[in-house]
XYZ file of C-alpha atoms in Angstrom:
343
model
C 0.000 0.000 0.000
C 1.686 3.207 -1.466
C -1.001 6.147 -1.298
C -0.203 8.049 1.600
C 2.823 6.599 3.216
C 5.189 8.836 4.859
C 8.898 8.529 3.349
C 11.211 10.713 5.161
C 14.587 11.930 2.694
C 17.231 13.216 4.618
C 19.327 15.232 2.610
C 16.071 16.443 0.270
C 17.402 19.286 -0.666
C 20.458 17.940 -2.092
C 20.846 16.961 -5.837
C 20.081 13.648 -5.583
C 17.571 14.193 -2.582
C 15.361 16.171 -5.166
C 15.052 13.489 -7.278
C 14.424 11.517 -4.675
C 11.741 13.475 -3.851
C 10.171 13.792 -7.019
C 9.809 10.210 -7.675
C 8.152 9.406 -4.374
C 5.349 11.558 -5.236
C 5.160 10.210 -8.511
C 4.799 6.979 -7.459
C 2.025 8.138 -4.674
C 4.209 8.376 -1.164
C 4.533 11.277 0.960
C 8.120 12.911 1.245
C 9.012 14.070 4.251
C 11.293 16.536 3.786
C 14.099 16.316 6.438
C 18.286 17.042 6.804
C 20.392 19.371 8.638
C 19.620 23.013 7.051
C 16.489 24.627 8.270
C 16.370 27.217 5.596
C 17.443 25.089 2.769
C 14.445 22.778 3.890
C 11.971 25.881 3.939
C 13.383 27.080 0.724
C 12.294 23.412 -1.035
C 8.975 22.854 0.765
C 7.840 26.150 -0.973
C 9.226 24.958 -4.166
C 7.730 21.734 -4.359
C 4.821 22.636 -2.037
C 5.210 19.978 0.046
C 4.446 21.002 4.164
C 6.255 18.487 6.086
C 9.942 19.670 6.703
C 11.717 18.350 9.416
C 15.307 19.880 10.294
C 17.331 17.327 12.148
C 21.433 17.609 13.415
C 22.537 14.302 12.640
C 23.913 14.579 15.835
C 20.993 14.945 17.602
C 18.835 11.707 18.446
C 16.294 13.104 20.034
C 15.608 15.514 16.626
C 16.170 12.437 14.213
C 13.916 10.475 15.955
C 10.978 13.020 15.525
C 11.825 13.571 12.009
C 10.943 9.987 11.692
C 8.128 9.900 13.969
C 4.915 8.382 11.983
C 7.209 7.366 8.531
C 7.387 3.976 7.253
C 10.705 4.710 5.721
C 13.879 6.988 5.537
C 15.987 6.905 2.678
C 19.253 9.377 3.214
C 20.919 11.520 0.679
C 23.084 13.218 2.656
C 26.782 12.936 2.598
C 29.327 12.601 3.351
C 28.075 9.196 4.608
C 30.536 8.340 6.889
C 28.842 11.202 8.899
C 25.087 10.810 8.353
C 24.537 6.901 7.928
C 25.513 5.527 11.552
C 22.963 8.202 13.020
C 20.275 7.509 10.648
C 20.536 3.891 10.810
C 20.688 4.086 14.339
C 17.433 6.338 14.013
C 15.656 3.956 12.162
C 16.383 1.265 14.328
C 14.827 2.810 17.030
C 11.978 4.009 15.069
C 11.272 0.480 13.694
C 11.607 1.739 9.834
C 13.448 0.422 6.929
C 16.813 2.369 6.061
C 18.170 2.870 2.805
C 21.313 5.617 1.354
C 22.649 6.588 -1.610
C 26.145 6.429 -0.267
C 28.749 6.400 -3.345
C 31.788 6.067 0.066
C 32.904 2.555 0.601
C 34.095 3.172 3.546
C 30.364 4.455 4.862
C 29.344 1.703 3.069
C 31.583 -1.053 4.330
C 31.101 0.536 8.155
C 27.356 0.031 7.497
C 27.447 -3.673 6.572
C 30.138 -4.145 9.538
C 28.715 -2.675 12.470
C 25.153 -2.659 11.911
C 24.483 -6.149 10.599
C 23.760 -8.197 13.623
C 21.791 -5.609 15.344
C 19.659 -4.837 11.860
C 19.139 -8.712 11.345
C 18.159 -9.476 15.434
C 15.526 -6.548 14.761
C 14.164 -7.867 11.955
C 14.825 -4.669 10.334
C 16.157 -4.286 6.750
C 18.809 -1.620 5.878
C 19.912 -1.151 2.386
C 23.477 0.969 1.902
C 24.651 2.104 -1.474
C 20.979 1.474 -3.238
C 22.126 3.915 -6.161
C 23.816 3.928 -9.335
C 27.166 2.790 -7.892
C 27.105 0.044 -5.278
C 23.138 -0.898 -6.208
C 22.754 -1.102 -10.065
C 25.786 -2.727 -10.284
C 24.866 -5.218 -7.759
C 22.091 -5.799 -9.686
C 23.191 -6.684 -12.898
C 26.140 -8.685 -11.670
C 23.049 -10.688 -9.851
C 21.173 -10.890 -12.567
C 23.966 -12.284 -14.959
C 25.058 -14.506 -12.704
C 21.367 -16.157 -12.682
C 21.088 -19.666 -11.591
C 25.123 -20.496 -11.337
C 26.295 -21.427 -7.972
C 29.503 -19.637 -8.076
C 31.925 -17.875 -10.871
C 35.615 -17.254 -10.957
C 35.179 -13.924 -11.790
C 32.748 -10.557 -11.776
C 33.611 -7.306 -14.106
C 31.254 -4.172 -13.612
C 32.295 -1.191 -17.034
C 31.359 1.824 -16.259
C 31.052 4.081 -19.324
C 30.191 7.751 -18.494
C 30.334 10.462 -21.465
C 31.162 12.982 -19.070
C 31.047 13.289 -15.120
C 29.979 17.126 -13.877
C 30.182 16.345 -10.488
C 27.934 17.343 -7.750
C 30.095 19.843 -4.685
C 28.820 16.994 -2.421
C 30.508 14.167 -4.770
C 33.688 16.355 -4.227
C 33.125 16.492 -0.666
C 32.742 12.704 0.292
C 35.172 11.825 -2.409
C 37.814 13.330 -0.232
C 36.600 12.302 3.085
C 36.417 9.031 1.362
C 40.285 9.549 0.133
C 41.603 10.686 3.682
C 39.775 7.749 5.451
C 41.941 5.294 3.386
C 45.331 7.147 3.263
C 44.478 7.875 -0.582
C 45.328 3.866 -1.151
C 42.858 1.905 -3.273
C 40.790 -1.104 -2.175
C 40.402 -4.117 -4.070
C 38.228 -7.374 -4.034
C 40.675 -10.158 -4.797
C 41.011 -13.913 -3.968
C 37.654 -13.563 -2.394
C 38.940 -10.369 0.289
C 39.235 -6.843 0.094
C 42.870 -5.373 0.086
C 44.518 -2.117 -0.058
C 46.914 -1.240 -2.249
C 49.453 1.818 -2.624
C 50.297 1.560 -6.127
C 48.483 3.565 -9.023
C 45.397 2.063 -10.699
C 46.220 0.377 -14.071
C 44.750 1.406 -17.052
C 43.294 -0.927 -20.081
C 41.145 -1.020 -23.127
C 37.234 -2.435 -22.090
C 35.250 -3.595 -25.337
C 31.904 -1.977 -24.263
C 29.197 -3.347 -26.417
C 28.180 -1.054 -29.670
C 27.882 1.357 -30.295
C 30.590 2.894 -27.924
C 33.558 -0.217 -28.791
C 36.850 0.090 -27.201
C 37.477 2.535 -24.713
C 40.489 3.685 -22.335
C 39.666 2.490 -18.423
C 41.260 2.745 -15.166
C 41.135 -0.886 -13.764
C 39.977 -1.429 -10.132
C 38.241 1.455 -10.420
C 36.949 2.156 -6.455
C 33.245 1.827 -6.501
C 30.706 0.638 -3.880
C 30.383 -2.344 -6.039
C 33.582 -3.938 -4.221
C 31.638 -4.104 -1.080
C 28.040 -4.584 -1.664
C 28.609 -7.795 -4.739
C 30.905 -9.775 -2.736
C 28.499 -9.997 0.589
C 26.803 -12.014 -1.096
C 28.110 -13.166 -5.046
C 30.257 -16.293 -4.713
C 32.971 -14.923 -6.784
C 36.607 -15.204 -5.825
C 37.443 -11.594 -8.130
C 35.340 -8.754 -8.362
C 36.973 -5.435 -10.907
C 35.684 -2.669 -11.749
C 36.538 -0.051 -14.141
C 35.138 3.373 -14.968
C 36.205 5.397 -18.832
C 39.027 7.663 -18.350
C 37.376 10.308 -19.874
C 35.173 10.125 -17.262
C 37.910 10.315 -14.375
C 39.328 13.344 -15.863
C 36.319 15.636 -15.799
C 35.904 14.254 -11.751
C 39.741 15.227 -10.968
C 39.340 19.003 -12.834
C 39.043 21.300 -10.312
C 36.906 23.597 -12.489
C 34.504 20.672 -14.013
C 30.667 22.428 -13.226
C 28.206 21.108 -11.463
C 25.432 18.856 -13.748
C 22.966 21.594 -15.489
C 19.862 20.138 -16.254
C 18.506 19.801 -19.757
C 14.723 18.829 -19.356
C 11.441 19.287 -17.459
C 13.399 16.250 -14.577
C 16.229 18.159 -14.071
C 18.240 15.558 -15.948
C 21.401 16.443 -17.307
C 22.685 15.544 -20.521
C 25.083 13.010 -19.361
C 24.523 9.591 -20.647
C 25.901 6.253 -19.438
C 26.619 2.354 -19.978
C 27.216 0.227 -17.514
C 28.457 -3.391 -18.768
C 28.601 -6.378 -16.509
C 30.478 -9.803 -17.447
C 30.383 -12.858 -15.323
C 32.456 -15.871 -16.135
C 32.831 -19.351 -14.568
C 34.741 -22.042 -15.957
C 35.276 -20.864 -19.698
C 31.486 -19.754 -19.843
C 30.632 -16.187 -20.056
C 27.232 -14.546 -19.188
C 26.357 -10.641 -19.840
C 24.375 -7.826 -18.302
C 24.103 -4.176 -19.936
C 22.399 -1.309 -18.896
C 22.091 2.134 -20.204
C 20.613 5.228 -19.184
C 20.853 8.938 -18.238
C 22.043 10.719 -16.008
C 24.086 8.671 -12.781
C 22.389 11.020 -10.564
C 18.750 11.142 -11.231
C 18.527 7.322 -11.540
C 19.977 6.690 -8.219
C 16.200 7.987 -7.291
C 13.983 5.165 -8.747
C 16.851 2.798 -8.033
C 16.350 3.954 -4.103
C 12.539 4.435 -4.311
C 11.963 0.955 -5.965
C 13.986 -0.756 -3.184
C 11.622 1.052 -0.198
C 8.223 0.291 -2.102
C 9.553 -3.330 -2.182
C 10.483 -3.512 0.724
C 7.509 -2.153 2.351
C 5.368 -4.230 0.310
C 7.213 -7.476 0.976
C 8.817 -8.527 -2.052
C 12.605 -8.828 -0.305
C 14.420 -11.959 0.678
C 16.123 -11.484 3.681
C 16.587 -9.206 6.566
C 19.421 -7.288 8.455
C 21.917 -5.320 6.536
C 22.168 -6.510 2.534
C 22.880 -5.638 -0.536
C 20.116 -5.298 -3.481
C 21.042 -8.027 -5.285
C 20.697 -9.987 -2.133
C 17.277 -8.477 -0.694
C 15.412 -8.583 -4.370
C 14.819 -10.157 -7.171
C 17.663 -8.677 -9.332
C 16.096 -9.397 -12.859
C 12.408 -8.075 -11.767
C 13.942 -5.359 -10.124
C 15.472 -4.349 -13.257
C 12.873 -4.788 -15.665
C 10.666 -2.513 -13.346
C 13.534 0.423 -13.424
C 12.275 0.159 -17.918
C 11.127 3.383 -17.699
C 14.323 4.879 -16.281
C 16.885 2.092 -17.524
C 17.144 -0.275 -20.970
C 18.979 -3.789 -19.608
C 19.946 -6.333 -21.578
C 20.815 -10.505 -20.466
C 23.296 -12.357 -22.628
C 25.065 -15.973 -22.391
């Protein structure tokens, strides 16, 4: 039952938080407008004339836990994530909710899954991290592709990004995400994570047409290398991202995304390309869309209207390929995301 449910979005008035908002009400919930700037919150419930704002500190319990009061979900969208997700989890714990991010940090990622998952799974509660483009779609798709196998020696997730404006918040848990790991790389390898010191090595990926061969950094750090290997039985997981791509990040003066169309989409277009392989056999998974930001909101919204409705497959903390069916889940993102599944 969707009409009328409360979903608070911490974080609404951020980029992604918008969209966040925006599909909720599309699909019938109530956004509850919530994060740690009274007057940015005031400023976006008069744009979107929407009456329930509730400023929170993140470090304030007592706050969070009346911006939650009455919700049936909170799905955060406010970074950097190694500050707001421990808090907000906590928060929904005690209110009783279901808890889902958009965190693009590992780290916040990989501190959810580690300190969170035996209390979330005694609860019976379900708390999703990383339920966006990076660390859910790709999740998804290397679920998908893997279909019924039991295991596979190996898990590649292409990311193929025409350009990358990104967001001042991307900048700001990028480096909080940097200076938490001494600016060394992680790595899923031989069935563990690792850090590394060295520099990331680059390679030509054969993305499926029309794009062909393009220039990648390998082990490219995503929240893919902690979400997938919770629960993929695959002994390597890489993941790569264009180097075009990487460039525009690293450019101090790269803008922010300018939207193009009545969503607030930008023009920024991407492939994602997934390959699975186990024992000489190969199996595929492609997706393509627009804009890495805006679809992090239906890929986020999706997961709380399943999971309030019922349609999930375990509890505690987990990853989306994990908690859902990855292949429905997919084909219900069609309006937002083409996917295609190849042996």
């Amino acid at each position: 039952m969707v009409a009328g449910q409360m979903v608070v979005v911490y974080g609404a008035y951020g980029h992604t938080g918008r969209f966040v908002v925006a599909e909720l009400r599309e699909r019938g919930f109530v956004p509850v407008l919530s994060g740690r700037d009274a007057d940015k919150l005031k400023a976006l419930a008069v744009a979107v004339d929407e009456p329930e704002a509730r400023p929170a500190p993140v470090d304030g319990p007592a706050a969070l836990d009346r911006a939650l009061g009455g919700a049936a979900a909170v799905i955060n969208c406010a970074g950097p994530f190694a500050t707001t997700a421990a808090p907000l989890v906590e928060a929904a714990l005690r209110a009783g909710i279901p808890y889902v991010d958009v965190a693009g940090e590992v780290e916040a990622a990989l501190d959810t899954f580690t300190h969170f998952a035996d209390r979330a799974r005694a609860a019976g509660a379900v708390v999703v991290p990383a339920m966006a483009f990076f660390g859910g779609l790709g999740d998804l798709l290397a679920t998908a592709a893997l279909g019924d196998w039991e295991k596979a020696d190996e898990a590649h997730i292409a990311y193929a990004v025409d350009s990358w404006h990104p967001t001042p918040a991307t900048r700001a848990s990028g480096a909080v995400s940097r200076a938490r790991r001494g600016g060394r790389r992680l790595r899923f390898a031989d069935g563990q994570m690792e850090y590394r010191d060295d520099s990331a090595p680059t390679l030509d990926w054969v993305f499926p047409d029309p794009l062909g061969a393009r220039t990648v950094y390998g082990e490219f750090l995503t929240a893919d290398v902690v979400t997938a290997p919770t629960h993929l039985p695959v002994s390597e997981l890489s993941t790569y991202m264009t180097v075009d791509a990487i460039k525009d990040v690293l450019a101090p003066d790269s803008p922010a995304p300018t939207a193009v169309d009545e969503w607030g989409r930008s023009a920024q277009t991407f492939l994602v390309d997934v390959v699975v392989r186990s024992g000489g056999r190969e199996r595929r998974a492609v997706a393509r869309g627009r804009d890495i930001y805006a679809v992090s909101a239906p890929l986020a919204v999706e997961a709380v209207q399943r999971i309030l409705d019922g349609r999930t497959r375990t509890l505690g903390v987990a990853a989306a390929g994990a908690l859902f069916d990855a292949a429905d889940f997919l084909r219900a993102l069609s309006p937002h995301i083409s996917v295609e599944l190849s042996e």
